[in-house]
CSV table of C-alpha atoms and ligand atoms in Angstrom, one decimal:
chain,number,residue,atom,x,y,z
A,1,UNK,CA,21.9,13.3,-0.6
A,2,UNK,CA,18.7,12.0,-2.0
A,3,UNK,CA,17.4,9.6,0.6
A,4,UNK,CA,15.5,7.7,-2.1
A,5,UNK,CA,18.7,6.6,-3.8
A,6,UNK,CA,20.9,3.9,-2.2
A,7,UNK,CA,20.3,2.1,1.0
A,8,UNK,CA,18.2,-1.0,1.6
A,9,UNK,CA,14.7,-1.7,0.4
A,10,UNK,CA,13.5,-0.8,3.9
A,11,UNK,CA,15.4,2.5,3.9
A,12,UNK,CA,13.7,3.4,0.7
A,13,UNK,CA,10.3,2.5,2.1
A,14,UNK,CA,11.0,4.6,5.2
A,15,UNK,CA,12.0,7.6,3.1
A,16,UNK,CA,8.7,7.3,1.2
A,17,UNK,CA,6.8,6.9,4.4
A,18,UNK,CA,8.4,10.1,5.8
A,19,UNK,CA,7.7,12.0,2.6
A,20,UNK,CA,4.1,10.8,2.2
A,21,UNK,CA,3.3,11.7,5.8
A,22,UNK,CA,3.9,15.3,4.8
A,23,UNK,CA,1.0,15.1,2.4
A,24,UNK,CA,-1.7,14.4,5.1
A,25,UNK,CA,-3.0,17.9,5.3
A,26,UNK,CA,-3.6,18.1,1.5
A,27,UNK,CA,-5.5,14.8,1.2
A,28,UNK,CA,-9.1,16.0,1.9
A,29,UNK,CA,-8.9,18.8,-0.6
A,30,UNK,CA,-7.4,16.6,-3.3
A,31,UNK,CA,-10.0,13.9,-2.7
A,32,UNK,CA,-12.7,16.5,-3.1
A,33,UNK,CA,-11.1,17.8,-6.3
A,34,UNK,CA,-10.8,14.3,-7.7
A,35,UNK,CA,-7.1,14.9,-8.6
A,36,UNK,CA,-3.7,14.1,-7.2
A,37,UNK,CA,-2.1,17.6,-7.4
A,38,UNK,CA,0.4,17.8,-10.3
A,39,UNK,CA,3.1,19.0,-7.9
A,40,UNK,CA,2.8,15.8,-5.9
A,41,UNK,CA,3.3,13.7,-9.0
A,42,UNK,CA,6.2,16.0,-10.0
A,43,UNK,CA,7.8,15.5,-6.6
A,44,UNK,CA,7.5,11.7,-6.9
A,45,UNK,CA,9.3,12.0,-10.1
A,46,UNK,CA,12.0,14.3,-8.7
A,47,UNK,CA,12.6,11.9,-5.8
A,48,UNK,CA,12.9,8.9,-8.1
A,49,UNK,CA,10.0,7.0,-6.7
A,50,UNK,CA,8.3,6.6,-10.1
A,51,UNK,CA,11.4,4.9,-11.4
A,52,UNK,CA,11.8,2.3,-8.6
A,53,UNK,CA,11.3,-0.7,-10.8
A,54,UNK,CA,13.0,0.7,-13.9
A,55,UNK,CA,16.5,-0.6,-14.5
A,56,UNK,CA,19.4,1.7,-13.8
A,57,UNK,CA,20.5,1.5,-17.4
A,58,UNK,CA,17.1,3.1,-18.3
A,59,UNK,CA,17.6,5.8,-15.7
A,60,UNK,CA,15.5,4.2,-12.9
A,61,UNK,CA,16.5,3.1,-9.4
A,62,UNK,CA,16.7,-0.6,-10.5
A,63,UNK,CA,14.7,-1.7,-7.5
A,64,UNK,CA,13.2,-5.0,-6.9
A,65,UNK,CA,9.5,-6.1,-6.8
A,66,UNK,CA,10.0,-6.5,-3.0
A,67,UNK,CA,11.2,-2.8,-2.8
A,68,UNK,CA,8.2,-1.7,-4.8
A,69,UNK,CA,5.8,-3.7,-2.6
A,70,UNK,CA,7.3,-2.1,0.6
A,71,UNK,CA,7.0,1.4,-1.0
A,72,UNK,CA,3.4,0.8,-2.1
A,73,UNK,CA,2.5,-0.3,1.4
A,74,UNK,CA,3.8,3.0,2.7
A,75,UNK,CA,2.1,5.1,0.0
A,76,UNK,CA,-1.2,3.3,0.6
A,77,UNK,CA,-0.9,3.7,4.3
A,78,UNK,CA,-0.6,7.5,3.7
A,79,UNK,CA,-2.9,7.9,0.7
A,80,UNK,CA,-4.4,5.0,-1.1
A,81,UNK,CA,-5.4,7.1,-4.2
A,82,UNK,CA,-1.7,8.0,-4.7
A,83,UNK,CA,-0.6,4.4,-4.2
A,84,UNK,CA,-2.8,3.1,-7.0
A,85,UNK,CA,-1.8,5.9,-9.4
A,86,UNK,CA,1.9,5.0,-8.8
A,87,UNK,CA,1.2,1.2,-8.9
A,88,UNK,CA,-0.3,1.5,-12.4
A,89,UNK,CA,2.3,3.9,-13.7
A,90,UNK,CA,5.4,2.3,-12.3
A,91,UNK,CA,4.2,-1.3,-12.2
A,92,UNK,CA,2.0,-2.5,-15.1
A,93,UNK,CA,2.8,0.3,-17.5
A,94,UNK,CA,6.5,0.9,-17.0
A,95,UNK,CA,6.9,-2.9,-16.4
A,96,UNK,CA,5.3,-3.7,-19.8
A,97,UNK,CA,7.7,-1.3,-21.6
A,98,UNK,CA,10.7,-2.7,-19.8
A,99,UNK,CA,9.7,-6.2,-20.7
A,100,UNK,CA,8.6,-5.8,-24.3
A,101,UNK,CA,9.6,-2.4,-25.5
A,102,UNK,CA,12.3,-1.9,-28.2
A,103,UNK,CA,15.3,0.2,-27.3
A,104,UNK,CA,13.6,3.1,-29.0
A,105,UNK,CA,10.3,2.6,-27.1
A,106,UNK,CA,12.2,2.4,-23.8
A,107,UNK,CA,14.1,5.6,-24.6
A,108,UNK,CA,11.0,7.4,-25.7
A,109,UNK,CA,8.6,6.4,-22.9
A,110,UNK,CA,10.4,5.4,-19.7
A,111,UNK,CA,11.8,8.9,-18.9
A,112,UNK,CA,8.3,10.2,-19.2
A,113,UNK,CA,6.9,7.6,-16.8
A,114,UNK,CA,9.7,8.5,-14.3
A,115,UNK,CA,10.1,12.3,-14.4
A,116,UNK,CA,6.8,13.2,-12.8
A,117,UNK,CA,5.4,15.0,-15.8
A,118,UNK,CA,2.5,12.5,-16.0
A,119,UNK,CA,1.4,9.0,-15.1
A,120,UNK,CA,0.9,6.2,-17.6
A,121,UNK,CA,-2.3,4.2,-18.2
A,122,UNK,CA,-3.1,0.6,-18.9
A,123,UNK,CA,-6.0,0.2,-21.2
A,124,UNK,CA,-7.2,-3.4,-21.2
A,125,UNK,CA,-10.8,-3.2,-19.8
A,126,UNK,CA,-13.7,-2.4,-22.1
A,127,UNK,CA,-17.4,-1.9,-21.4
A,128,UNK,CA,-18.1,-5.5,-22.4
A,129,UNK,CA,-14.9,-7.2,-21.4
A,130,UNK,CA,-13.8,-6.9,-17.8
A,131,UNK,CA,-13.0,-10.2,-16.1
A,132,UNK,CA,-13.2,-11.9,-19.6
A,133,UNK,CA,-10.2,-9.8,-20.8
A,134,UNK,CA,-9.8,-12.0,-23.9
A,135,UNK,CA,-13.2,-10.9,-25.2
A,136,UNK,CA,-11.9,-7.4,-25.9
A,137,UNK,CA,-13.2,-5.8,-29.1
A,138,UNK,CA,-10.9,-2.9,-29.8
A,139,UNK,CA,-9.4,-3.3,-33.2
A,140,UNK,CA,-6.1,-2.5,-34.9
A,141,UNK,CA,-5.7,-2.3,-38.6
A,142,UNK,CA,-2.4,-1.7,-40.3
A,143,UNK,CA,-2.1,0.7,-43.2
A,144,UNK,CA,0.6,2.6,-45.0
A,145,UNK,CA,0.9,5.2,-42.2
A,146,UNK,CA,0.9,2.8,-39.2
A,147,UNK,CA,-1.9,1.4,-37.2
A,148,UNK,CA,-5.5,2.6,-36.9
A,149,UNK,CA,-7.2,1.8,-33.6
A,150,UNK,CA,-10.9,1.8,-32.8
A,151,UNK,CA,-12.6,1.0,-29.6
A,152,UNK,CA,-13.6,2.1,-26.2
A,153,UNK,CA,-11.7,1.4,-23.0
A,154,UNK,CA,-13.3,1.8,-19.6
A,155,UNK,CA,-12.2,2.4,-16.0
A,156,UNK,CA,-8.7,3.5,-17.0
A,157,UNK,CA,-6.6,4.7,-14.1
A,158,UNK,CA,-4.5,7.8,-14.7
A,159,UNK,CA,-6.1,8.5,-18.2
A,160,UNK,CA,-6.2,12.3,-17.5
A,161,UNK,CA,-2.6,12.4,-16.5
A,162,UNK,CA,-1.2,10.1,-19.1
A,163,UNK,CA,1.5,10.8,-21.7
A,164,UNK,CA,0.7,7.3,-23.0
A,165,UNK,CA,-1.6,4.4,-22.5
A,166,UNK,CA,-0.8,0.8,-23.3
A,167,UNK,CA,-3.8,-0.1,-25.4
A,168,UNK,CA,-4.7,-3.7,-26.0
A,169,UNK,CA,-6.4,-4.2,-29.4
A,170,UNK,CA,-7.2,-7.1,-31.7
A,171,UNK,CA,-5.5,-7.5,-35.0
A,172,UNK,CA,-7.9,-9.5,-37.1
A,173,UNK,CA,-11.3,-10.8,-36.1
A,174,UNK,CA,-12.3,-12.4,-32.8
A,175,UNK,CA,-11.5,-16.1,-33.3
A,176,UNK,CA,-13.6,-18.1,-30.8
A,177,UNK,CA,-11.4,-21.1,-31.1
A,178,UNK,CA,-8.3,-19.2,-30.0
A,179,UNK,CA,-9.6,-16.0,-28.4
A,180,UNK,CA,-6.3,-14.5,-27.5
A,181,UNK,CA,-4.8,-14.8,-30.9
A,182,UNK,CA,-4.2,-11.4,-32.5
A,183,UNK,CA,-4.4,-9.4,-29.3
A,184,UNK,CA,-1.6,-6.9,-29.5
A,185,UNK,CA,-0.3,-4.2,-27.1
A,186,UNK,CA,0.3,-0.7,-28.5
A,187,UNK,CA,2.1,2.2,-26.8
A,188,UNK,CA,-0.3,5.0,-27.7
A,189,UNK,CA,0.5,8.6,-27.1
A,190,UNK,CA,-2.5,10.3,-25.7
A,191,UNK,CA,-2.1,13.2,-28.0
A,192,UNK,CA,-2.4,10.9,-31.1
A,193,UNK,CA,-5.2,12.0,-33.5
A,194,UNK,CA,-8.4,10.1,-32.7
A,195,UNK,CA,-7.6,9.5,-29.0
A,196,UNK,CA,-9.9,11.2,-26.4
A,197,UNK,CA,-10.3,10.9,-22.7
A,198,UNK,CA,-13.8,10.9,-21.2
A,199,UNK,CA,-14.9,12.7,-18.0
A,200,UNK,CA,-13.7,11.3,-14.7
A,201,UNK,CA,-15.8,8.5,-13.2
A,202,UNK,CA,-17.5,9.3,-9.8
A,203,UNK,CA,-16.4,6.5,-7.5
A,204,UNK,CA,-17.1,5.2,-4.0
A,205,UNK,CA,-13.5,5.7,-3.0
A,206,UNK,CA,-10.0,6.4,-4.3
A,207,UNK,CA,-11.5,9.7,-5.4
A,208,UNK,CA,-8.2,11.5,-6.1
A,209,UNK,CA,-7.1,8.7,-8.4
A,210,UNK,CA,-8.3,9.4,-11.9
A,211,UNK,CA,-10.5,6.8,-13.6
A,212,UNK,CA,-11.8,7.8,-17.0
A,213,UNK,CA,-12.8,6.2,-20.3
A,214,UNK,CA,-10.5,6.2,-23.3
A,215,UNK,CA,-12.0,6.4,-26.8
A,216,UNK,CA,-10.1,5.4,-30.0
A,217,UNK,CA,-11.8,6.7,-33.1
A,218,UNK,CA,-9.7,5.8,-36.1
A,219,UNK,CA,-6.7,6.7,-33.9
A,220,UNK,CA,-3.5,6.7,-35.8
A,221,UNK,CA,-0.3,5.5,-34.3
A,222,UNK,CA,3.0,4.9,-36.0
A,223,UNK,CA,4.3,1.5,-37.2
A,224,UNK,CA,6.6,1.6,-34.2
A,225,UNK,CA,3.8,1.6,-31.6
A,226,UNK,CA,3.5,-2.2,-31.3
A,227,UNK,CA,4.8,-3.3,-28.0
A,228,UNK,CA,6.4,-6.7,-28.3
A,229,UNK,CA,5.1,-9.1,-30.9
A,230,UNK,CA,1.9,-8.7,-32.9
A,231,UNK,CA,-0.4,-11.2,-31.2
A,232,UNK,CA,1.7,-11.2,-28.0
A,233,UNK,CA,-0.5,-8.7,-26.2
A,234,UNK,CA,-2.6,-11.1,-24.1
A,235,UNK,CA,0.4,-12.9,-22.6
A,236,UNK,CA,2.0,-9.4,-21.9
A,237,UNK,CA,-1.2,-8.2,-20.2
A,238,UNK,CA,-1.2,-11.4,-18.0
A,239,UNK,CA,2.4,-11.1,-17.2
A,240,UNK,CA,2.0,-7.4,-16.2
A,241,UNK,CA,-1.1,-8.3,-14.1
A,242,UNK,CA,0.9,-11.0,-12.3
A,243,UNK,CA,3.1,-8.2,-11.0
A,244,UNK,CA,0.2,-5.7,-10.7
A,245,UNK,CA,-1.6,-8.2,-8.4
A,246,UNK,CA,1.3,-8.2,-6.0
A,247,UNK,CA,1.2,-4.4,-6.0
A,248,UNK,CA,-2.5,-4.4,-5.2
A,249,UNK,CA,-1.8,-6.8,-2.4
A,250,UNK,CA,0.8,-4.4,-1.0
A,251,UNK,CA,-1.7,-1.6,-1.3
A,252,UNK,CA,-4.3,-3.6,0.6
A,253,UNK,CA,-1.7,-4.2,3.4
A,254,UNK,CA,-1.0,-0.5,3.6
A,255,UNK,CA,-4.7,0.4,3.8
A,256,UNK,CA,-5.4,-2.2,6.4
A,257,UNK,CA,-2.4,-1.3,8.5
A,258,UNK,CA,-3.2,2.4,8.7
A,259,UNK,CA,-6.9,1.8,9.4
A,260,UNK,CA,-5.9,-0.5,12.3
A,261,UNK,CA,-3.3,2.0,13.6
A,262,UNK,CA,-5.9,4.7,13.6
A,263,UNK,CA,-8.4,2.4,15.4
A,264,UNK,CA,-5.8,1.4,18.1
A,265,UNK,CA,-5.0,5.0,18.8
A,266,UNK,CA,-8.6,5.9,19.0
A,267,UNK,CA,-9.4,2.9,21.3
A,268,UNK,CA,-6.8,4.1,23.8
A,269,UNK,CA,-8.2,7.6,23.9
A,270,UNK,CA,-11.9,7.0,23.7
A,271,UNK,CA,-13.5,6.4,27.1
A,272,UNK,CA,-16.8,4.7,27.7
A,273,UNK,CA,-18.1,3.2,31.0
A,274,UNK,CA,-15.3,5.0,32.7
A,275,UNK,CA,-12.5,3.2,30.8
A,276,UNK,CA,-10.7,3.4,27.5
A,277,UNK,CA,-12.5,1.2,25.1
A,278,UNK,CA,-9.2,-0.5,24.4
A,279,UNK,CA,-9.7,-2.2,27.8
A,280,UNK,CA,-12.6,-4.2,26.5
A,281,UNK,CA,-11.9,-7.7,25.5
A,282,UNK,CA,-14.3,-7.8,22.6
A,283,UNK,CA,-12.3,-5.0,21.0
A,284,UNK,CA,-8.9,-6.4,21.9
A,285,UNK,CA,-9.8,-9.7,20.2
A,286,UNK,CA,-11.0,-7.9,17.1
A,287,UNK,CA,-7.6,-6.0,16.9
A,288,UNK,CA,-5.6,-9.2,17.6
A,289,UNK,CA,-7.3,-11.1,14.8
A,290,UNK,CA,-7.1,-8.3,12.3
A,291,UNK,CA,-3.4,-7.7,13.0
A,292,UNK,CA,-2.6,-11.4,12.6
A,293,UNK,CA,-4.3,-11.5,9.3
A,294,UNK,CA,-2.5,-8.3,8.3
A,295,UNK,CA,0.9,-9.9,9.0
A,296,UNK,CA,-0.1,-13.0,7.0
A,297,UNK,CA,-1.1,-10.9,4.1
A,298,UNK,CA,2.2,-9.0,4.1
A,299,UNK,CA,4.1,-12.3,4.1
A,300,UNK,CA,2.1,-13.6,1.1
A,301,UNK,CA,2.8,-10.4,-0.7
A,302,UNK,CA,6.5,-10.4,-0.1
A,303,UNK,CA,6.8,-14.1,-1.0
A,304,UNK,CA,5.1,-13.4,-4.4
A,305,UNK,CA,7.4,-10.4,-4.9
A,306,UNK,CA,10.5,-12.3,-3.9
A,307,UNK,CA,9.6,-15.1,-6.4
A,308,UNK,CA,9.0,-12.6,-9.2
A,309,UNK,CA,12.3,-10.9,-8.5
A,310,UNK,CA,14.0,-14.2,-9.0
A,311,UNK,CA,12.2,-15.0,-12.3
A,312,UNK,CA,10.5,-18.0,-10.6
A,313,UNK,CA,6.8,-18.9,-11.4
A,314,UNK,CA,4.7,-16.5,-9.3
A,315,UNK,CA,1.3,-16.3,-11.1
A,316,UNK,CA,-0.4,-18.4,-8.4
A,317,UNK,CA,1.4,-16.8,-5.5
A,318,UNK,CA,0.5,-13.3,-6.9
A,319,UNK,CA,-3.1,-14.3,-7.1
A,320,UNK,CA,-3.0,-15.8,-3.6
A,321,UNK,CA,-1.5,-12.6,-2.2
A,322,UNK,CA,-4.0,-10.4,-4.0
A,323,UNK,CA,-7.0,-12.5,-2.9
A,324,UNK,CA,-6.0,-12.9,0.7
A,325,UNK,CA,-4.7,-9.3,1.2
A,326,UNK,CA,-7.6,-7.5,-0.5
A,327,UNK,CA,-10.2,-9.6,1.4
A,328,UNK,CA,-8.2,-9.1,4.6
A,329,UNK,CA,-8.4,-5.3,4.0
A,330,UNK,CA,-12.2,-5.5,3.8
A,331,UNK,CA,-12.4,-7.1,7.2
A,332,UNK,CA,-9.7,-4.9,8.8
A,333,UNK,CA,-11.2,-1.6,7.6
A,334,UNK,CA,-14.7,-2.8,8.7
A,335,UNK,CA,-13.3,-3.7,12.1
A,336,UNK,CA,-11.6,-0.3,12.3
A,337,UNK,CA,-14.7,1.6,11.5
A,338,UNK,CA,-16.6,-0.4,14.1
A,339,UNK,CA,-14.1,0.5,16.8
A,340,UNK,CA,-14.7,4.2,16.0
A,341,UNK,CA,-18.4,3.7,16.3
A,342,UNK,CA,-20.5,6.7,15.1
A,343,UNK,CA,-17.3,8.7,14.6
A,344,UNK,CA,-16.1,6.1,12.1
A,345,UNK,CA,-19.0,6.8,9.9
A,346,UNK,CA,-18.2,10.5,9.7
A,347,UNK,CA,-16.1,12.2,7.1
A,348,UNK,CA,-14.2,14.0,10.0
A,349,UNK,CA,-12.3,10.8,10.7
A,350,UNK,CA,-9.9,9.4,8.0
A,351,UNK,CA,-10.9,5.8,8.8
A,352,UNK,CA,-14.0,6.0,6.7
A,353,UNK,CA,-11.9,6.9,3.7
A,354,UNK,CA,-9.7,3.8,4.2
A,355,UNK,CA,-12.8,1.7,4.3
A,356,UNK,CA,-14.1,3.2,1.0
A,357,UNK,CA,-10.7,3.1,-0.7
A,358,UNK,CA,-10.0,-0.4,0.4
A,359,UNK,CA,-13.2,-1.6,-1.2
A,360,UNK,CA,-11.6,-1.4,-4.7
A,361,UNK,CA,-8.8,-3.8,-3.9
A,362,UNK,CA,-11.0,-7.0,-4.3
A,363,UNK,CA,-12.1,-5.7,-7.7
A,364,UNK,CA,-9.4,-4.1,-9.8
A,365,UNK,CA,-6.5,-6.0,-11.5
A,366,UNK,CA,-8.8,-9.0,-11.3
A,367,UNK,CA,-11.6,-9.6,-8.9
A,368,UNK,CA,-11.4,-12.1,-6.1
A,369,UNK,CA,-13.3,-14.5,-8.2
A,370,UNK,CA,-10.7,-14.2,-11.0
A,371,UNK,CA,-7.9,-14.8,-8.5
A,372,UNK,CA,-9.7,-18.0,-7.3
A,373,UNK,CA,-9.9,-19.2,-10.9
A,374,UNK,CA,-6.2,-18.5,-11.5
A,375,UNK,CA,-5.2,-20.3,-8.3
A,376,UNK,CA,-7.5,-23.3,-8.9
A,377,UNK,CA,-6.4,-23.6,-12.5
A,378,UNK,CA,-2.8,-23.7,-11.4
A,379,UNK,CA,-3.6,-26.5,-9.0
A,380,UNK,CA,-6.1,-28.5,-11.0
A,381,UNK,CA,-5.8,-28.6,-14.8
A,382,UNK,CA,-8.6,-26.6,-16.4
B,1,CAA,N1,1.3,-15.2,-17.9
B,1,CAA,C1,1.5,-15.4,-19.2
B,1,CAA,N2,0.6,-15.9,-20.0
B,1,CAA,C2,-0.6,-16.3,-19.5
B,1,CAA,C3,-0.9,-16.0,-18.2
B,1,CAA,C4,0.1,-15.5,-17.3
B,1,CAA,N3,-0.1,-15.2,-16.0
B,1,CAA,N4,-2.2,-16.4,-18.0
B,1,CAA,C5,-2.6,-16.9,-19.1
B,1,CAA,N5,-1.7,-16.8,-20.1
B,1,CAA,C6,-1.7,-17.2,-21.5
B,1,CAA,C7,-2.1,-18.7,-21.5
B,1,CAA,O1,-0.9,-19.5,-21.5
B,1,CAA,C8,-2.8,-18.8,-22.9
B,1,CAA,O2,-1.8,-18.9,-23.9
B,1,CAA,P1,-2.1,-19.7,-25.2
B,1,CAA,O3,-3.3,-19.2,-25.8
B,1,CAA,O4,-0.9,-19.5,-26.0
B,1,CAA,O5,-2.3,-21.1,-24.8
B,1,CAA,C9,-3.5,-17.5,-23.0
B,1,CAA,O6,-2.8,-16.6,-22.2
B,1,CAA,C10,-5.0,-17.5,-22.6
B,1,CAA,O7,-5.0,-18.0,-21.3
B,1,CAA,P2,-6.4,-18.5,-20.6
B,1,CAA,O8,-6.9,-19.6,-21.5
B,1,CAA,O9,-6.1,-18.8,-19.2
B,1,CAA,O10,-7.4,-17.3,-20.8
B,1,CAA,P3,-8.8,-17.0,-20.3
B,1,CAA,O11,-9.6,-16.3,-21.4
B,1,CAA,O12,-9.4,-18.2,-19.7
B,1,CAA,O13,-8.6,-15.9,-19.2
B,1,CAA,C11,-8.1,-14.9,-17.1
B,1,CAA,C12,-7.7,-15.9,-18.2
B,1,CAA,C13,-7.1,-15.2,-15.9
B,1,CAA,C14,-9.5,-15.1,-16.6
B,1,CAA,C15,-7.9,-13.4,-17.6
B,1,CAA,O14,-8.9,-13.1,-18.5
B,1,CAA,C16,-7.9,-12.4,-16.5
B,1,CAA,O15,-6.9,-12.2,-15.8
B,1,CAA,N6,-9.0,-11.7,-16.3
B,1,CAA,C17,-9.1,-10.5,-15.4
B,1,CAA,C18,-8.7,-9.3,-16.1
B,1,CAA,C19,-8.1,-8.2,-15.2
B,1,CAA,O16,-7.4,-8.5,-14.2
B,1,CAA,N7,-8.4,-7.0,-15.5
B,1,CAA,C20,-7.8,-5.9,-14.8
B,1,CAA,C21,-7.8,-4.7,-15.6
B,1,CAA,S1,-6.4,-3.7,-15.4
B,1,CAA,C22,-6.7,-2.8,-14.0
B,1,CAA,O17,-7.5,-3.0,-13.3
B,1,CAA,C23,-5.6,-1.7,-13.9
B,1,CAA,C24,-6.1,-0.5,-13.2
B,1,CAA,O18,-6.3,0.5,-13.9
B,1,CAA,C25,-6.3,-0.4,-11.8
């Protein structure tokens, strides 16, 4: 029996934890190569993990946002690069297609996002529009053959693995009085004429997770590539990112948890002044504080996922979870490296990788500053 099918959300997360633990030996080489091995992606597909949030009618596991958060915590605890690749594919990309795709688009793309043959990409960010997503400049012009897209997308996770990218482009000119008008989402096959993927970016962490640029040079896609309504792209991107932010919060929880687990084990083994360093109160207080904040971050994350599962407003809660959990992960990984002392600064110990990987969580899918804006706007009218 496939342990990934059936059972509770916790059973699913435990099955993922057991499977991902088997990858430990392979992580250093993959991080060095800058690629998640294709067979690992294929295995995720075979086990059904990539289809967790895809409805059963579309061939997925029909899991909840809570289940996905628990799974992402486990994947991130094992291998943060893998967690972000899955979060983007199965969260914001597959989620956007489930929400806005036509029956044909669902049939065409969802199997390819689930079967492990590739990982989808979400192409919103551009060189001059990061936090100010509504300022995007990519254009889409309709002609007799379909739509012609032009523009450059930057920092695109999974671009080199992707069968498709959801590309956000502007139909019509930038209208300063209503900046989001005309922004439209397109399901763009990466083998469409005029689409090219740049070389992988060299990053501080998450080195096995692909981050590349995507260029659209008079790229031609069919008339059926529009995802949802023309002009409905910005609202779709924001809806997707509401869910994505819960997933990054879950990733932050996984990263912090494993870094602290490593630090606790080390502190019990490492002896200084004739005693395990775990006996020293300064260190014990550091661990107690970090673990308390970790538990709080997990609860915020699961609260946001629970609300989203029930179709209740969750924008603010998702931003709160992402803000708190990602900043918690900075402090937790910093504390963990400190407990390892000099060893924590060395590549021989995995804890330094968690510190580097965790750094991205306050940045992607909306920086901490953007989360504060979203939270404050929801509490105090803009
Ligand atoms: N859900 C649905 N609709 C929403 C929404 C939400 N959560 N938030 C805003 N909207 C709608 C508004 O109702 C408004 O609609 P109308 O025009 O019809 O009134 C419209 O969108 C514009 O909203 P705002 O006026 O709030 O827009 P803004 O320009 O002030 O920007 C922002 C809002 C929150 C700052 C947004 O730009 C933002 O989230 N920026 C950060 C971008 C980001 O997170 N990028 C991540 C890139 S993806 C990534 O990192 C993935 C990866 O590969 C790892």
